[in-house]
Structures are given as structure tokens and as C-alpha cells.
Amino acid sequence: MKALQWQGVNELAVGEVPDPQIRNSGDVIVKVRQTVTCGSDLHLIGGYIPFMEKGDVLGHEFIGEVVEVGAEVQRHHVGDRVVVSSFIACGKCWFCRQNLFSLCDNGNTNPAITETLWGHAASGCFGYSHAMGGNPGSHAQYIRVPFADVGAFTVPDAVSDERALFASDSASTGWMGADLGGVQPGDVVAVWGAGAVGQMAARAAVLLGADRVIIIDRFDVRLHQAEKYAGAETLNYEHDDVAGELRERSGGRGPDVCIEAVGMEAHTPGVQFRYDQLKQQLRLQTDRPAAVRDAIHACRKGGSVFVLGVYAGFVDKFPLGALMNKGLTVRGAQMHGQRYIPMLLDRMARDELVTEHLATHVMPLDKAPDGYRIFKEKRDDCVRAVFLPN
Amino acid sequence: MRRSTWLTFGAAGVGGLVATRAVVGRRGRAVPAASRSAHAVTVARPVDYVAAHMPEELADGGDAVEVRLREAPGDRGTEIHVRRANDEVSDDDIREALRTGKSRLETGDVLQPGVATTTPTMLNRGLRAVTRRGRRKGLL
């Protein structure tokens, strides 16, 4: 079958790979209908996460049709249209029972790398390096889905492929940021990053009853989308005094919940960016945490910061003093899709959550290398590139 | 690990501590107390269930290992503690057994890697070696 493969740093190509197989009795094989780029893929492509092998298949956010089921699969049948959580979870371990599915003990076939790096291993993910299990990703005609009864969800007829696709990861991630960040009715919420995940976080905060939701970015097309589809106020950090506006719009208190949806390749104007970029290029730090620093600085005393952006290792100049002395709660996670996808699909069916506008560029899988160039460079107002493998 | 009928459990009331020791005469060189390494994993199953369904890779320890079960606090399930008694098994053997045993007890199976799509190169030799080793070491 055809698949988009990582061939080296900043080298992608569509090639032929073996078809996936049922390896455990709880697996299904899914024929991929739509699969979408994610900002975190750029960290793999750019070599910032050094656990890729030549030939790895990318992609972790997808929707498709079940074409084969393992002997012990109970909830799915051939022909079902399913959206699949990007993280793989067993549903039985203590973490899954706590609804912390991306922390599953049994979903990563290669746990030693992250156990060594981080102290304990996170679960496995589709198409996200050998540190996360080395599972072939969804930018392919077919994909093997382990623990399918737990991680694959039948899509209601009322929800289109284009809308349900984003339940796989972006909408789940964004919702988690608002939910586990503790958004309450009446809160002022600030979101850094108006990409797909940031827009979903902003929309979730609105639906959870926040009084004001303010989203920050530098690309006007994304800010306009957030205003129109999420119901958020917007700030452009290249023109606006973000810190001053956040303080004023929260009555001088600072936002109650700050959600960072930018990740390890954060951009920011001025000396801070040049410092972080240089240290990252010299591999003296692995991640650029500018947006997290800003969120910690802006957050009200005793407030909450949730880190949704993907980070891999270590950062410099982390404002631990601000965190500690302001009494903040800082939390982060990879998305617990299994916790949120059913609810998100219901909201999508009721038109409370709209996502189709995020798919600004749609193309056949053969064009995926070009699609990632457009996506990375944000050319032509690209927000997300969707590939159609079949 | 050597196969033998070596696991015995004392009476295990709820919240009680269950201890086992190897009962067959010692074979192999005993590990000095100072260098013994202990490993533990918590399984999301009750103690009685773990005792009754001990996976093969954990049950076949012979006198090379000491295995102890303990109810984990806060309704977390069962702690399985394993300590090497001699050098017939390695710490890696124990870690692998605990990882796969935990998965079998919780899910009935051990997740297998997918079909490989990658090509060996000089640049990824190190990562491939780490992955081969990583697939054996546990969640400890």
C-alpha cells in the first residue's frame, strides 16, 4: 500500500509499504478515508524528536472504515465508519480507569526510551516515533488499530467525515485543555495559539461557560476563524500589547485559566525568540517554551496553566519563580481521546462544535510532501492539510 | 526462568501480605545481599485474582527469584515484588517478565509491534538497537 514516509530530516516521500496485519485479537484494520497534518508532526519532520527511522509512516489523526476485525473485537464490524483516538490505550490499567488514556501502561511496545527520558513511559501513539511505540501512522491507505474496542468510535450518520476527523486528536486535545485546566463558568480564559488545537480549546472554554475567551496568535486568518467559529476575542501579538490587554480584560486580575497550544517550536518577537532558537539549533535545549513562559507570567495568582503543546525534553529560562510565588497550577498531557470523543461527536452532531473550516487544504496522499511544505510555511493561509489516501 | 512448582502463598486475607520464597534447594550462585536488586510493578487486579492467574513468565521462577504479592493502597490493585536470589536470571529478564505479566493480567494479552515499514541505515543503527532492547525492559 501507499504511505507517506519519513526519509530523513525534512525529507518526506510517498512510497510502498507492507499492508498492516492483525497482530493482537483486539485489533482492527481501518481503511483510511481522511488523515490530517498536525503541528506536532513538524517536530518529527524537522528532527527535533530524534527517535525516527528511515521509512516510518507519519500521521495520527484520522477517520476511516473498518475492513478487518480481530477475533476478540466486540464493538466494531466490517463496514463501520470510525474515528480513532491518536493515542493507544488498553482500557484496563489503572491509568485508563482514571480516564488518563494517554498514560496507559500497556499501549507502548517500546517503553524503555521514554521511561529512561521521563521516569515513566507514556502510552503509544500512531505515527509518532519509536519513543511512542513505533506504530505506523495514518498517512497511508490502511492502518492497524490495537485495542479497537477502546480507541475506535463509530461516527454518527449526522456527522460528516470532514467534521468527525478532528475528533481524533485536535478537538480532544483542545477540550482536554479547557476541562483539565479547570475552566469554570465566569472564568476569563486565554489561549496561546490559534491553530486547530487552540481554536478547539477556545471553543471548549466557551461551551464550558467561560465569561471571556481570548485567543492569541500572529496570523489574522486563524484569529478570524477563532472569532467566527469559536466565539473568542482575539489578540495579534505582533501588533497588540498582549500582557496589557489580558490584564485589562480580566479586571486587572489576569486570566483564570491559561491554555498553551503552541508547542516546542514556538515563535515570539524579539530577543527571547533568537535566544531560544540559537540554543535549540545548538542542541543546548530541545524545546522553545516562549508561549509557556508568557502564559505563566500572564496567569492570575492562584490560577491554572495547561500545556497542550507537544514538548520533548528540556528548556532553559523556565519561570519557576513565577510559578511558585504566584501559587499556580501547571499541568499538561497528551490527549485522552477516549475520554472525550463520544461527547465531542454528540456536540458535532448538534452543530455545537464545527471543525470543517480547519481543513483549508485537501489533496490526495501523493501530494502529501507538498502538503506538509504548505502547512509548515503557513503558505496560502493554510491551517491544516488533509490527505485522501484512497 | 526455570520451570518448577515453586509458588506457594500463605493465607491472604483482604489487606494481608502474601509472601513466597523458593522452596527448592539452592542452585546457582547466590546473589550477595548488598547487590540484590528488587523490582516491582502494580497490576490493576485484586490480590486473589493475581495469585490465581499468575502468568507463566512470573510463575516459572524456580529458586532464582523471590516473588511477593501485596495489596496496593488506594484501590490500585496488587503490587508484585520480585527479587533475584541468585545470578541464574538477570534484572532484564525480571523486568521483561513483569512488563508482559502485568499486561497479561490486565488485558489478557501483550501488545505486539506493527508490521515494520523502516529501512536499516547507519544513522538509525543505534535507535534500532535501543528499540530491540527497549521492547524487553519493563515499566519499572
GROMACS .gro file of C-alpha atoms in nm, chain A residues 5 17-19 21 23-25 51-57 90 92-94 97 105-107 109-113 115 121 130 133 136 144 146-147, chain B residues 42 44-45 74-76 95 99 102-103 106-107 109-119 121 124 127-128 130-131 133-135 137-140:
model
   72
    5GLN     CA    1   0.721   0.804   0.494
   17VAL     CA    2   0.499  -0.032   0.240
   18PRO     CA    3   0.361  -0.369   0.357
   19ASP     CA    4  -0.008  -0.377   0.440
   21GLN     CA    5  -0.185  -0.702   0.979
   23ARG     CA    6  -0.128  -0.880   1.542
   24ASN     CA    7  -0.345  -0.899   1.854
   25SER     CA    8  -0.701  -1.029   1.876
   51PHE     CA    9   1.359   0.876   1.751
   52MET     CA   10   1.259   0.837   1.387
   53GLU     CA   11   1.382   0.572   1.145
   54LYS     CA   12   1.400   0.598   0.768
   55GLY     CA   13   1.069   0.468   0.638
   56ASP     CA   14   0.847   0.550   0.938
   57VAL     CA   15   0.489   0.629   0.835
   90CYS     CA   16  -0.594  -0.076   2.679
   92LYS     CA   17  -0.795  -0.188   3.173
   93CYS     CA   18  -0.493  -0.050   3.357
   94TRP     CA   19  -0.519   0.194   3.645
   97ARG     CA   20  -0.963   0.352   3.461
  105ASP     CA   21   0.064   0.118   3.089
  106ASN     CA   22   0.004  -0.135   2.811
  107GLY     CA   23  -0.015   0.069   2.491
  109THR     CA   24   0.551  -0.161   2.276
  110ASN     CA   25   0.877   0.031   2.327
  111PRO     CA   26   0.852   0.181   2.676
  112ALA     CA   27   1.218   0.192   2.773
  113ILE     CA   28   1.304   0.508   2.578
  115GLU     CA   29   1.093   0.555   3.079
  121ALA     CA   30   0.660   0.564   2.987
  130HIS     CA   31   0.978   0.482   1.821
  133GLY     CA   32   0.586   0.263   2.015
  136PRO     CA   33   0.288   0.304   1.162
  144ARG     CA   34  -0.377  -0.127   1.220
  146PRO     CA   35  -0.485  -0.200   1.852
  147PHE     CA   36  -0.736  -0.215   2.138
  432THR     CA   37   0.142  -0.268   4.026
  434ALA     CA   38  -0.489  -0.331   3.838
  435ARG     CA   39  -0.632  -0.660   3.964
  464GLY     CA   40  -0.588   0.326   4.742
  465ASP     CA   41  -0.766   0.056   4.544
  466ARG     CA   42  -0.481   0.038   4.291
  485ARG     CA   43   1.177  -0.656   3.410
  489ARG     CA   44   0.601  -0.597   3.196
  492LYS     CA   45   0.127  -0.719   3.403
  493SER     CA   46  -0.015  -0.679   3.053
  496GLU     CA   47  -0.475  -0.666   3.293
  497THR     CA   48  -0.565  -0.719   2.927
  499ASP     CA   49  -0.251  -1.027   2.606
  500VAL     CA   50   0.071  -0.842   2.527
  501LEU     CA   51   0.058  -0.571   2.259
  502GLN     CA   52   0.274  -0.665   1.962
  503PRO     CA   53   0.453  -0.416   1.737
  504GLY     CA   54   0.304  -0.349   1.395
  505VAL     CA   55   0.444  -0.454   1.059
  506ALA     CA   56   0.775  -0.275   1.007
  507THR     CA   57   0.799  -0.013   0.734
  508THR     CA   58   1.154   0.105   0.806
  509THR     CA   59   1.493   0.058   0.645
  511THR     CA   60   2.075   0.262   0.790
  514ASN     CA   61   1.939   0.453   1.275
  517LEU     CA   62   1.795   0.363   1.768
  518ARG     CA   63   1.717   0.015   1.634
  520VAL     CA   64   1.775   0.068   2.167
  521THR     CA   65   1.433  -0.039   2.037
  523ARG     CA   66   1.641  -0.370   2.400
  524GLY     CA   67   1.353  -0.139   2.488
  525ARG     CA   68   1.096  -0.395   2.384
  527LYS     CA   69   1.268  -0.381   2.952
  528GLY     CA   70   0.963  -0.309   3.160
  529LEU     CA   71   0.765  -0.029   3.306
  530LEU     CA   72   0.972  -0.027   3.623
   0.00000   0.00000   0.00000
